[in-house]
PDB file of C-alpha atoms and ligand atoms in Angstrom:
ATOM      1  CA  MET V 174      83.249  44.009  78.384  1.00 86.00           C
ATOM      2  CA  LYS V 175      83.311  47.391  76.007  1.00 93.00           C
ATOM      3  CA  THR V 176      80.860  47.182  73.250  1.00 97.00           C
ATOM      4  CA  ILE V 177      80.617  49.577  70.629  1.00 98.00           C
ATOM      5  CA  LEU V 178      77.452  50.044  68.348  1.00 98.00           C
ATOM      6  CA  GLN V 179      78.866  51.548  64.767  1.00 98.00           C
ATOM      7  CA  LEU V 180      76.037  53.201  62.676  1.00 98.00           C
ATOM      8  CA  ASN V 181      76.722  54.144  59.308  1.00 98.00           C
ATOM      9  CA  THR V 182      74.377  56.154  57.859  1.00 98.00           C
ATOM     10  CA  SER V 183      76.081  57.305  54.304  1.00 98.00           C
ATOM     11  CA  ILE V 184      74.451  56.368  51.135  1.00 98.00           C
ATOM     12  CA  LEU V 185      77.938  55.450  50.099  1.00 98.00           C
ATOM     13  CA  SER V 186      78.225  53.017  52.769  1.00 98.00           C
ATOM     14  CA  THR V 187      81.952  52.138  53.607  1.00 97.00           C
ATOM     15  CA  GLU V 188      83.082  54.542  50.972  1.00 98.00           C
ATOM     16  CA  GLY V 189      81.395  57.656  52.586  1.00 98.00           C
ATOM     17  CA  GLN V 190      83.550  60.250  54.477  1.00 98.00           C
ATOM     18  CA  SER V 191      81.507  60.032  57.627  1.00 98.00           C
ATOM     19  CA  THR V 192      82.212  55.989  57.557  1.00 98.00           C
ATOM     20  CA  ARG V 193      85.828  56.371  56.899  1.00 98.00           C
ATOM     21  CA  LEU V 194      86.019  58.778  60.220  1.00 98.00           C
ATOM     22  CA  ALA V 195      83.846  56.689  62.226  1.00 98.00           C
ATOM     23  CA  ASN V 196      85.748  53.712  61.353  1.00 97.00           C
ATOM     24  CA  GLU V 197      89.149  55.151  62.476  1.00 94.00           C
ATOM     25  CA  LEU V 198      87.424  56.464  65.667  1.00 95.00           C
ATOM     26  CA  VAL V 199      86.200  53.016  66.301  1.00 96.00           C
ATOM     27  CA  GLU V 200      89.396  51.509  65.811  1.00 93.00           C
ATOM     28  CA  GLN V 201      91.050  53.983  68.167  1.00 91.00           C
ATOM     29  CA  LEU V 202      88.403  53.010  71.062  1.00 92.00           C
ATOM     30  CA  ALA V 203      89.761  49.824  71.062  1.00 89.00           C
ATOM     31  CA  ALA V 204      86.375  48.088  72.047  1.00 92.00           C
ATOM     32  CA  ASP V 205      86.272  44.279  73.109  1.00 95.00           C
ATOM     33  CA  ALA V 206      83.250  43.894  70.470  1.00 97.00           C
ATOM     34  CA  VAL V 207      81.877  46.322  67.672  1.00 98.00           C
ATOM     35  CA  ILE V 208      78.625  45.841  66.290  1.00 98.00           C
ATOM     36  CA  VAL V 209      78.247  47.423  62.866  1.00 98.00           C
ATOM     37  CA  ARG V 210      75.028  48.484  61.717  1.00 98.00           C
ATOM     38  CA  ASP V 211      75.034  49.647  57.967  1.00 98.00           C
ATOM     39  CA  LEU V 212      71.997  51.396  56.987  1.00 98.00           C
ATOM     40  CA  ALA V 213      73.173  51.442  53.481  1.00 98.00           C
ATOM     41  CA  ARG V 214      73.695  47.763  52.682  1.00 98.00           C
ATOM     42  CA  GLU V 215      70.682  47.177  54.870  1.00 98.00           C
ATOM     43  CA  PRO V 216      68.000  49.859  55.017  1.00 98.00           C
ATOM     44  CA  VAL V 217      65.534  50.057  57.719  1.00 98.00           C
ATOM     45  CA  PRO V 218      62.093  50.161  56.230  1.00 98.00           C
ATOM     46  CA  HIS V 219      59.845  53.481  56.505  1.00 98.00           C
ATOM     47  CA  LEU V 220      57.633  53.282  59.492  1.00 98.00           C
ATOM     48  CA  ASP V 221      54.282  53.050  58.169  1.00 98.00           C
ATOM     49  CA  ALA V 222      50.905  52.281  59.799  1.00 98.00           C
ATOM     50  CA  GLU V 223      51.119  48.596  59.553  1.00 98.00           C
ATOM     51  CA  ARG V 224      54.652  48.778  61.442  1.00 98.00           C
ATOM     52  CA  PHE V 225      53.662  51.125  64.081  1.00 98.00           C
ATOM     53  CA  GLY V 226      50.436  49.302  64.547  1.00 98.00           C
ATOM     54  CA  ALA V 227      52.451  46.054  64.992  1.00 98.00           C
ATOM     55  CA  PHE V 228      54.384  47.903  67.785  1.00 98.00           C
ATOM     56  CA  ILE V 229      51.326  49.169  69.737  1.00 97.00           C
ATOM     57  CA  THR V 230      49.524  45.732  69.572  1.00 97.00           C
ATOM     58  CA  PRO V 231      49.846  44.124  72.788  1.00 97.00           C
ATOM     59  CA  LYS V 232      52.098  41.080  72.571  1.00 96.00           C
ATOM     60  CA  GLU V 233      49.659  38.310  72.889  1.00 98.00           C
ATOM     61  CA  LYS V 234      47.628  39.861  70.456  1.00 98.00           C
ATOM     62  CA  ARG V 235      50.057  40.269  67.701  1.00 98.00           C
ATOM     63  CA  ASP V 236      49.783  38.029  64.697  1.00 98.00           C
ATOM     64  CA  ASP V 237      52.709  36.459  62.638  1.00 98.00           C
ATOM     65  CA  LYS V 238      53.462  39.343  60.387  1.00 98.00           C
ATOM     66  CA  GLN V 239      53.088  41.842  63.407  1.00 98.00           C
ATOM     67  CA  GLN V 240      55.798  39.350  65.560  1.00 98.00           C
ATOM     68  CA  GLN V 241      58.233  39.433  62.689  1.00 98.00           C
ATOM     69  CA  ILE V 242      57.869  43.547  62.843  1.00 98.00           C
ATOM     70  CA  VAL V 243      58.423  43.704  66.454  1.00 98.00           C
ATOM     71  CA  ALA V 244      61.327  41.028  66.356  1.00 98.00           C
ATOM     72  CA  TYR V 245      62.932  43.040  63.844  1.00 98.00           C
ATOM     73  CA  SER V 246      62.653  46.504  65.769  1.00 98.00           C
ATOM     74  CA  ASP V 247      63.748  44.524  69.007  1.00 98.00           C
ATOM     75  CA  ARG V 248      66.837  43.484  67.337  1.00 98.00           C
ATOM     76  CA  LEU V 249      68.035  46.982  66.371  1.00 98.00           C
ATOM     77  CA  ILE V 250      67.264  48.009  70.084  1.00 98.00           C
ATOM     78  CA  ASP V 251      69.496  44.909  71.436  1.00 98.00           C
ATOM     79  CA  GLU V 252      71.940  46.193  69.575  1.00 98.00           C
ATOM     80  CA  ILE V 253      72.085  49.634  71.144  1.00 98.00           C
ATOM     81  CA  ARG V 254      71.309  47.831  74.659  1.00 97.00           C
ATOM     82  CA  ARG V 255      74.195  45.845  74.289  1.00 97.00           C
ATOM     83  CA  ALA V 256      76.792  48.694  73.550  1.00 97.00           C
ATOM     84  CA  ASP V 257      78.066  51.154  75.883  1.00 95.00           C
ATOM     85  CA  THR V 258      79.730  53.589  73.364  1.00 97.00           C
ATOM     86  CA  ILE V 259      77.808  54.332  70.007  1.00 98.00           C
ATOM     87  CA  VAL V 260      79.549  55.947  67.125  1.00 98.00           C
ATOM     88  CA  LEU V 261      77.434  57.301  64.547  1.00 98.00           C
ATOM     89  CA  GLY V 262      78.514  58.463  61.074  1.00 98.00           C
ATOM     90  CA  LEU V 263      76.124  61.309  60.135  1.00 98.00           C
ATOM     91  CA  PRO V 264      76.391  62.840  56.627  1.00 98.00           C
ATOM     92  CA  MET V 265      73.786  65.635  55.916  1.00 98.00           C
ATOM     93  CA  TYR V 266      71.787  65.400  52.978  1.00 98.00           C
ATOM     94  CA  ASN V 267      69.367  67.927  51.566  1.00 98.00           C
ATOM     95  CA  PHE V 268      69.382  69.915  54.736  1.00 98.00           C
ATOM     96  CA  GLY V 269      68.608  67.048  57.288  1.00 98.00           C
ATOM     97  CA  VAL V 270      69.666  63.607  58.304  1.00 98.00           C
ATOM     98  CA  PRO V 271      69.638  60.793  56.173  1.00 98.00           C
ATOM     99  CA  SER V 272      66.117  59.495  55.710  1.00 98.00           C
ATOM    100  CA  MET V 273      67.692  55.906  56.541  1.00 97.00           C
ATOM    101  CA  LEU V 274      68.667  57.124  59.826  1.00 98.00           C
ATOM    102  CA  LYS V 275      65.218  58.549  60.509  1.00 98.00           C
ATOM    103  CA  ALA V 276      63.561  55.187  59.508  1.00 98.00           C
ATOM    104  CA  TRP V 277      66.036  53.752  62.212  1.00 98.00           C
ATOM    105  CA  PHE V 278      65.255  56.224  64.745  1.00 98.00           C
ATOM    106  CA  ASP V 279      61.363  55.369  63.995  1.00 98.00           C
ATOM    107  CA  HIS V 280      62.302  51.740  64.882  1.00 98.00           C
ATOM    108  CA  ILE V 281      63.920  52.329  67.942  1.00 98.00           C
ATOM    109  CA  ALA V 282      61.663  54.938  69.590  1.00 98.00           C
ATOM    110  CA  ARG V 283      59.175  52.519  71.558  1.00 97.00           C
ATOM    111  CA  ALA V 284      56.919  53.432  74.268  1.00 96.00           C
ATOM    112  CA  GLY V 285      57.439  50.760  77.242  1.00 96.00           C
ATOM    113  CA  VAL V 286      60.656  49.654  75.627  1.00 97.00           C
ATOM    114  CA  THR V 287      62.875  52.607  75.246  1.00 98.00           C
ATOM    115  CA  PHE V 288      60.968  55.243  76.765  1.00 98.00           C
ATOM    116  CA  ARG V 289      58.012  55.540  79.117  1.00 97.00           C
ATOM    117  CA  TYR V 290      55.745  58.272  79.683  1.00 94.00           C
ATOM    118  CA  THR V 291      55.148  59.062  83.408  1.00 94.00           C
ATOM    119  CA  GLU V 292      53.181  62.039  85.061  1.00 94.00           C
ATOM    120  CA  LYS V 293      56.405  64.010  84.888  1.00 91.00           C
ATOM    121  CA  GLY V 294      56.641  63.603  81.183  1.00 92.00           C
ATOM    122  CA  PRO V 295      58.680  61.011  78.980  1.00 93.00           C
ATOM    123  CA  VAL V 296      61.704  59.066  80.587  1.00 97.00           C
ATOM    124  CA  GLY V 297      64.175  57.193  78.375  1.00 98.00           C
ATOM    125  CA  LEU V 298      65.299  54.067  79.401  1.00 98.00           C
ATOM    126  CA  LEU V 299      68.560  53.556  77.477  1.00 98.00           C
ATOM    127  CA  THR V 300      70.597  54.979  80.052  1.00 96.00           C
ATOM    128  CA  GLY V 301      74.503  55.122  80.818  1.00 96.00           C
ATOM    129  CA  LYS V 302      75.627  55.357  77.011  1.00 97.00           C
ATOM    130  CA  LYS V 303      78.290  57.399  75.237  1.00 96.00           C
ATOM    131  CA  VAL V 304      77.598  58.556  71.854  1.00 97.00           C
ATOM    132  CA  TYR V 305      80.168  60.033  69.337  1.00 97.00           C
ATOM    133  CA  VAL V 306      78.725  61.876  66.322  1.00 98.00           C
ATOM    134  CA  VAL V 307      80.928  62.488  63.185  1.00 98.00           C
ATOM    135  CA  ALA V 308      78.805  64.908  60.998  1.00 98.00           C
ATOM    136  CA  THR V 309      80.051  65.225  57.419  1.00 98.00           C
ATOM    137  CA  ARG V 310      78.888  68.210  55.091  1.00 98.00           C
ATOM    138  CA  GLY V 311      79.471  69.749  51.831  1.00 98.00           C
ATOM    139  CA  GLY V 312      78.690  73.064  53.332  1.00 98.00           C
ATOM    140  CA  LEU V 313      79.181  75.386  56.444  1.00 98.00           C
ATOM    141  CA  TYR V 314      76.444  74.989  58.968  1.00 97.00           C
ATOM    142  CA  ALA V 315      77.863  74.218  62.582  1.00 96.00           C
ATOM    143  CA  GLY V 316      76.561  76.687  64.805  1.00 96.00           C
ATOM    144  CA  THR V 317      74.120  78.370  62.288  1.00 97.00           C
ATOM    145  CA  ARG V 318      70.450  77.982  61.949  1.00 97.00           C
ATOM    146  CA  LEU V 319      70.896  75.662  59.035  1.00 97.00           C
ATOM    147  CA  ASP V 320      72.559  73.047  61.489  1.00 98.00           C
ATOM    148  CA  THR V 321      69.180  71.044  61.435  1.00 98.00           C
ATOM    149  CA  GLN V 322      71.308  67.979  62.763  1.00 98.00           C
ATOM    150  CA  THR V 323      72.867  68.742  66.127  1.00 98.00           C
ATOM    151  CA  ASP V 324      70.008  69.986  68.190  1.00 98.00           C
ATOM    152  CA  TYR V 325      67.878  67.254  66.578  1.00 98.00           C
ATOM    153  CA  VAL V 326      69.985  64.088  67.036  1.00 98.00           C
ATOM    154  CA  ARG V 327      70.864  65.307  70.687  1.00 98.00           C
ATOM    155  CA  ASP V 328      67.086  65.939  71.806  1.00 98.00           C
ATOM    156  CA  PHE V 329      66.215  62.180  69.937  1.00 98.00           C
ATOM    157  CA  LEU V 330      69.126  60.658  71.964  1.00 98.00           C
ATOM    158  CA  ALA V 331      68.087  62.520  75.306  1.00 98.00           C
ATOM    159  CA  PHE V 332      64.430  61.360  74.727  1.00 98.00           C
ATOM    160  CA  LEU V 333      65.810  58.069  75.151  1.00 98.00           C
ATOM    161  CA  GLY V 334      67.913  58.279  78.121  1.00 98.00           C
ATOM    162  CA  ILE V 335      71.168  59.225  76.123  1.00 98.00           C
ATOM    163  CA  ALA V 336      72.521  62.646  76.973  1.00 97.00           C
ATOM    164  CA  ASP V 337      76.222  62.385  76.812  1.00 96.00           C
ATOM    165  CA  VAL V 338      76.550  62.985  73.163  1.00 97.00           C
ATOM    166  CA  GLU V 339      79.860  64.563  71.646  1.00 96.00           C
ATOM    167  CA  PHE V 340      79.954  65.994  68.084  1.00 97.00           C
ATOM    168  CA  VAL V 341      82.795  66.189  65.538  1.00 97.00           C
ATOM    169  CA  TYR V 342      82.318  68.145  62.559  1.00 98.00           C
ATOM    170  CA  ALA V 343      83.891  67.633  59.132  1.00 98.00           C
ATOM    171  CA  GLU V 344      82.570  70.617  57.214  1.00 98.00           C
ATOM    172  CA  GLY V 345      83.200  72.302  53.801  1.00 98.00           C
ATOM    173  CA  LEU V 346      84.093  69.223  52.015  1.00 98.00           C
ATOM    174  CA  ALA V 347      82.339  70.074  48.626  1.00 97.00           C
ATOM    175  CA  ILE V 348      83.780  73.567  48.950  1.00 97.00           C
ATOM    176  CA  SER V 349      87.154  72.760  47.548  1.00 97.00           C
ATOM    177  CA  GLU V 350      90.043  70.349  47.549  1.00 97.00           C
ATOM    178  CA  ALA V 351      91.836  72.691  50.100  1.00 97.00           C
ATOM    179  CA  SER V 352      88.746  73.077  52.265  1.00 97.00           C
ATOM    180  CA  LYS V 353      88.004  69.290  52.357  1.00 97.00           C
ATOM    181  CA  THR V 354      91.839  68.268  52.980  1.00 98.00           C
ATOM    182  CA  ALA V 355      91.806  70.928  55.923  1.00 98.00           C
ATOM    183  CA  SER V 356      88.480  70.069  57.415  1.00 98.00           C
ATOM    184  CA  LEU V 357      89.099  66.120  57.431  1.00 98.00           C
ATOM    185  CA  ALA V 358      92.545  67.105  59.272  1.00 97.00           C
ATOM    186  CA  LYS V 359      90.597  69.150  61.620  1.00 97.00           C
ATOM    187  CA  ALA V 360      88.016  66.534  62.243  1.00 97.00           C
ATOM    188  CA  ARG V 361      90.828  64.139  62.898  1.00 95.00           C
ATOM    189  CA  GLU V 362      92.686  66.257  65.247  1.00 93.00           C
ATOM    190  CA  SER V 363      89.026  67.059  67.316  1.00 93.00           C
ATOM    191  CA  LEU V 364      88.822  63.234  67.290  1.00 92.00           C
ATOM    192  CA  HIS V 365      92.232  62.917  68.984  1.00 84.00           C
ATOM    193  CA  ASN V 366      90.986  65.330  71.611  1.00 86.00           C
ATOM    194  CA  LEU V 367      88.280  63.395  72.130  1.00 82.00           C
ATOM    195  CA  VAL V 368      89.999  60.184  72.591  1.00 76.00           C
ATOM    196  CA  PRO V 369      93.729  60.431  74.054  1.00 60.00           C
ATOM    197  CA  ALA V 370      94.415  57.478  72.227  1.00 53.00           C
ATOM    198  CA  PHE V 371      93.384  58.649  68.730  1.00 50.00           C
ATOM    199  CA  ALA V 372      96.455  59.313  66.643  1.00 45.00           C
TER     200      ALA V 372
HETATM  201  C1  FMN Y 185      72.182  63.622  47.916  1.00 57.70           C
HETATM  202  C2  FMN Y 185      73.177  64.545  48.512  1.00 57.70           C
HETATM  203  C3  FMN Y 185      72.446  65.651  49.215  1.00 57.70           C
HETATM  204  C4  FMN Y 185      73.401  66.569  49.971  1.00 57.70           C
HETATM  205  N1  FMN Y 185      72.853  67.641  50.879  1.00 57.70           N
HETATM  206  C5  FMN Y 185      73.862  68.518  51.248  1.00 57.70           C
HETATM  207  C6  FMN Y 185      72.956  69.626  52.360  1.00 57.70           C
HETATM  208  O1  FMN Y 185      72.200  69.878  52.041  1.00 57.70           O
HETATM  209  N2  FMN Y 185      73.994  70.121  52.936  1.00 57.70           N
HETATM  210  C7  FMN Y 185      75.590  69.912  52.819  1.00 57.70           C
HETATM  211  O2  FMN Y 185      76.530  70.665  53.509  1.00 57.70           O
HETATM  212  N3  FMN Y 185      75.912  69.019  51.940  1.00 57.70           N
HETATM  213  C8  FMN Y 185      75.069  68.062  51.208  1.00 57.70           C
HETATM  214  N4  FMN Y 185      75.537  67.186  50.610  1.00 57.70           N
HETATM  215  C9  FMN Y 185      76.979  66.995  50.901  1.00 57.70           C
HETATM  216  C10 FMN Y 185      77.320  65.646  51.886  1.00 57.70           C
HETATM  217  O3  FMN Y 185      76.965  66.386  53.172  1.00 57.70           O
HETATM  218  C11 FMN Y 185      79.093  65.416  51.824  1.00 57.70           C
HETATM  219  O4  FMN Y 185      79.300  64.970  50.563  1.00 57.70           O
HETATM  220  C12 FMN Y 185      79.292  64.563  53.032  1.00 57.70           C
HETATM  221  O5  FMN Y 185      80.921  63.834  52.492  1.00 57.70           O
HETATM  222  C13 FMN Y 185      78.602  63.194  53.072  1.00 57.70           C
HETATM  223  O6  FMN Y 185      78.872  62.384  53.698  1.00 57.70           O
HETATM  224  P1  FMN Y 185      79.264  61.039  53.348  1.00 57.70           P
HETATM  225  O7  FMN Y 185      80.532  60.907  52.352  1.00 57.70           O
HETATM  226  O8  FMN Y 185      79.718  60.098  54.780  1.00 57.70           O
HETATM  227  O9  FMN Y 185      78.071  60.275  52.222  1.00 57.70           O
HETATM  228  C14 FMN Y 185      74.886  66.152  49.927  1.00 57.70           C
HETATM  229  C15 FMN Y 185      75.450  64.946  49.309  1.00 57.70           C
HETATM  230  C16 FMN Y 185      74.609  64.410  48.915  1.00 57.70           C
HETATM  231  C17 FMN Y 185      74.975  63.184  48.147  1.00 57.70           C
END
């Protein structure tokens, strides 16, 4: 059974350009099941000392509050485990990834659960998954030093064992209406090339 996890990280939720493109891609991928996690509708809390403390406390020593915190993180991880394909809508905000995505990352990177340390360095435990990233930006950054997102997202996912990651960019969305229209059309074409069924 083919399962997709669609991760929407736009502050505009379903109105975001990244979400719209992600929706179209998910439709075309025609999965048996789609899990949608919308971080604008249900924000993941920032990682703090209490939450991290719960993660690293041995299971048998966790109090009720810590068990709840870990159960929440486990649910997020379970959604990725169940998915063979992940579609990530990724806007650029203030030169970086949405803080809500960072909070989600902070809840799924768990030593002994999604990665482990070995003598040869860290090993990711979330293997065999494909990720499509639909990156939307007001300006033009792809391939430049100011693209702070692509390497970061790739490195983070690789750390967890996910190396098969494809990016599609819709850039220049704030430059002009013409630029926006052309860029969205080009992004759709790129999605079409990634997924043959995409029309
Ligand atoms: C708070 C905020 C900050 C933004 N910062 C940037 C930025 O640093 N660089 C950029 O190219 N675009 C920036 N933009 C434009 C967004 O990347 C663009 O509107 C994109 O469509 C957002 O994706 P979304 O529609 O899925 O939310 C910003 C937009 C907002 C709302």
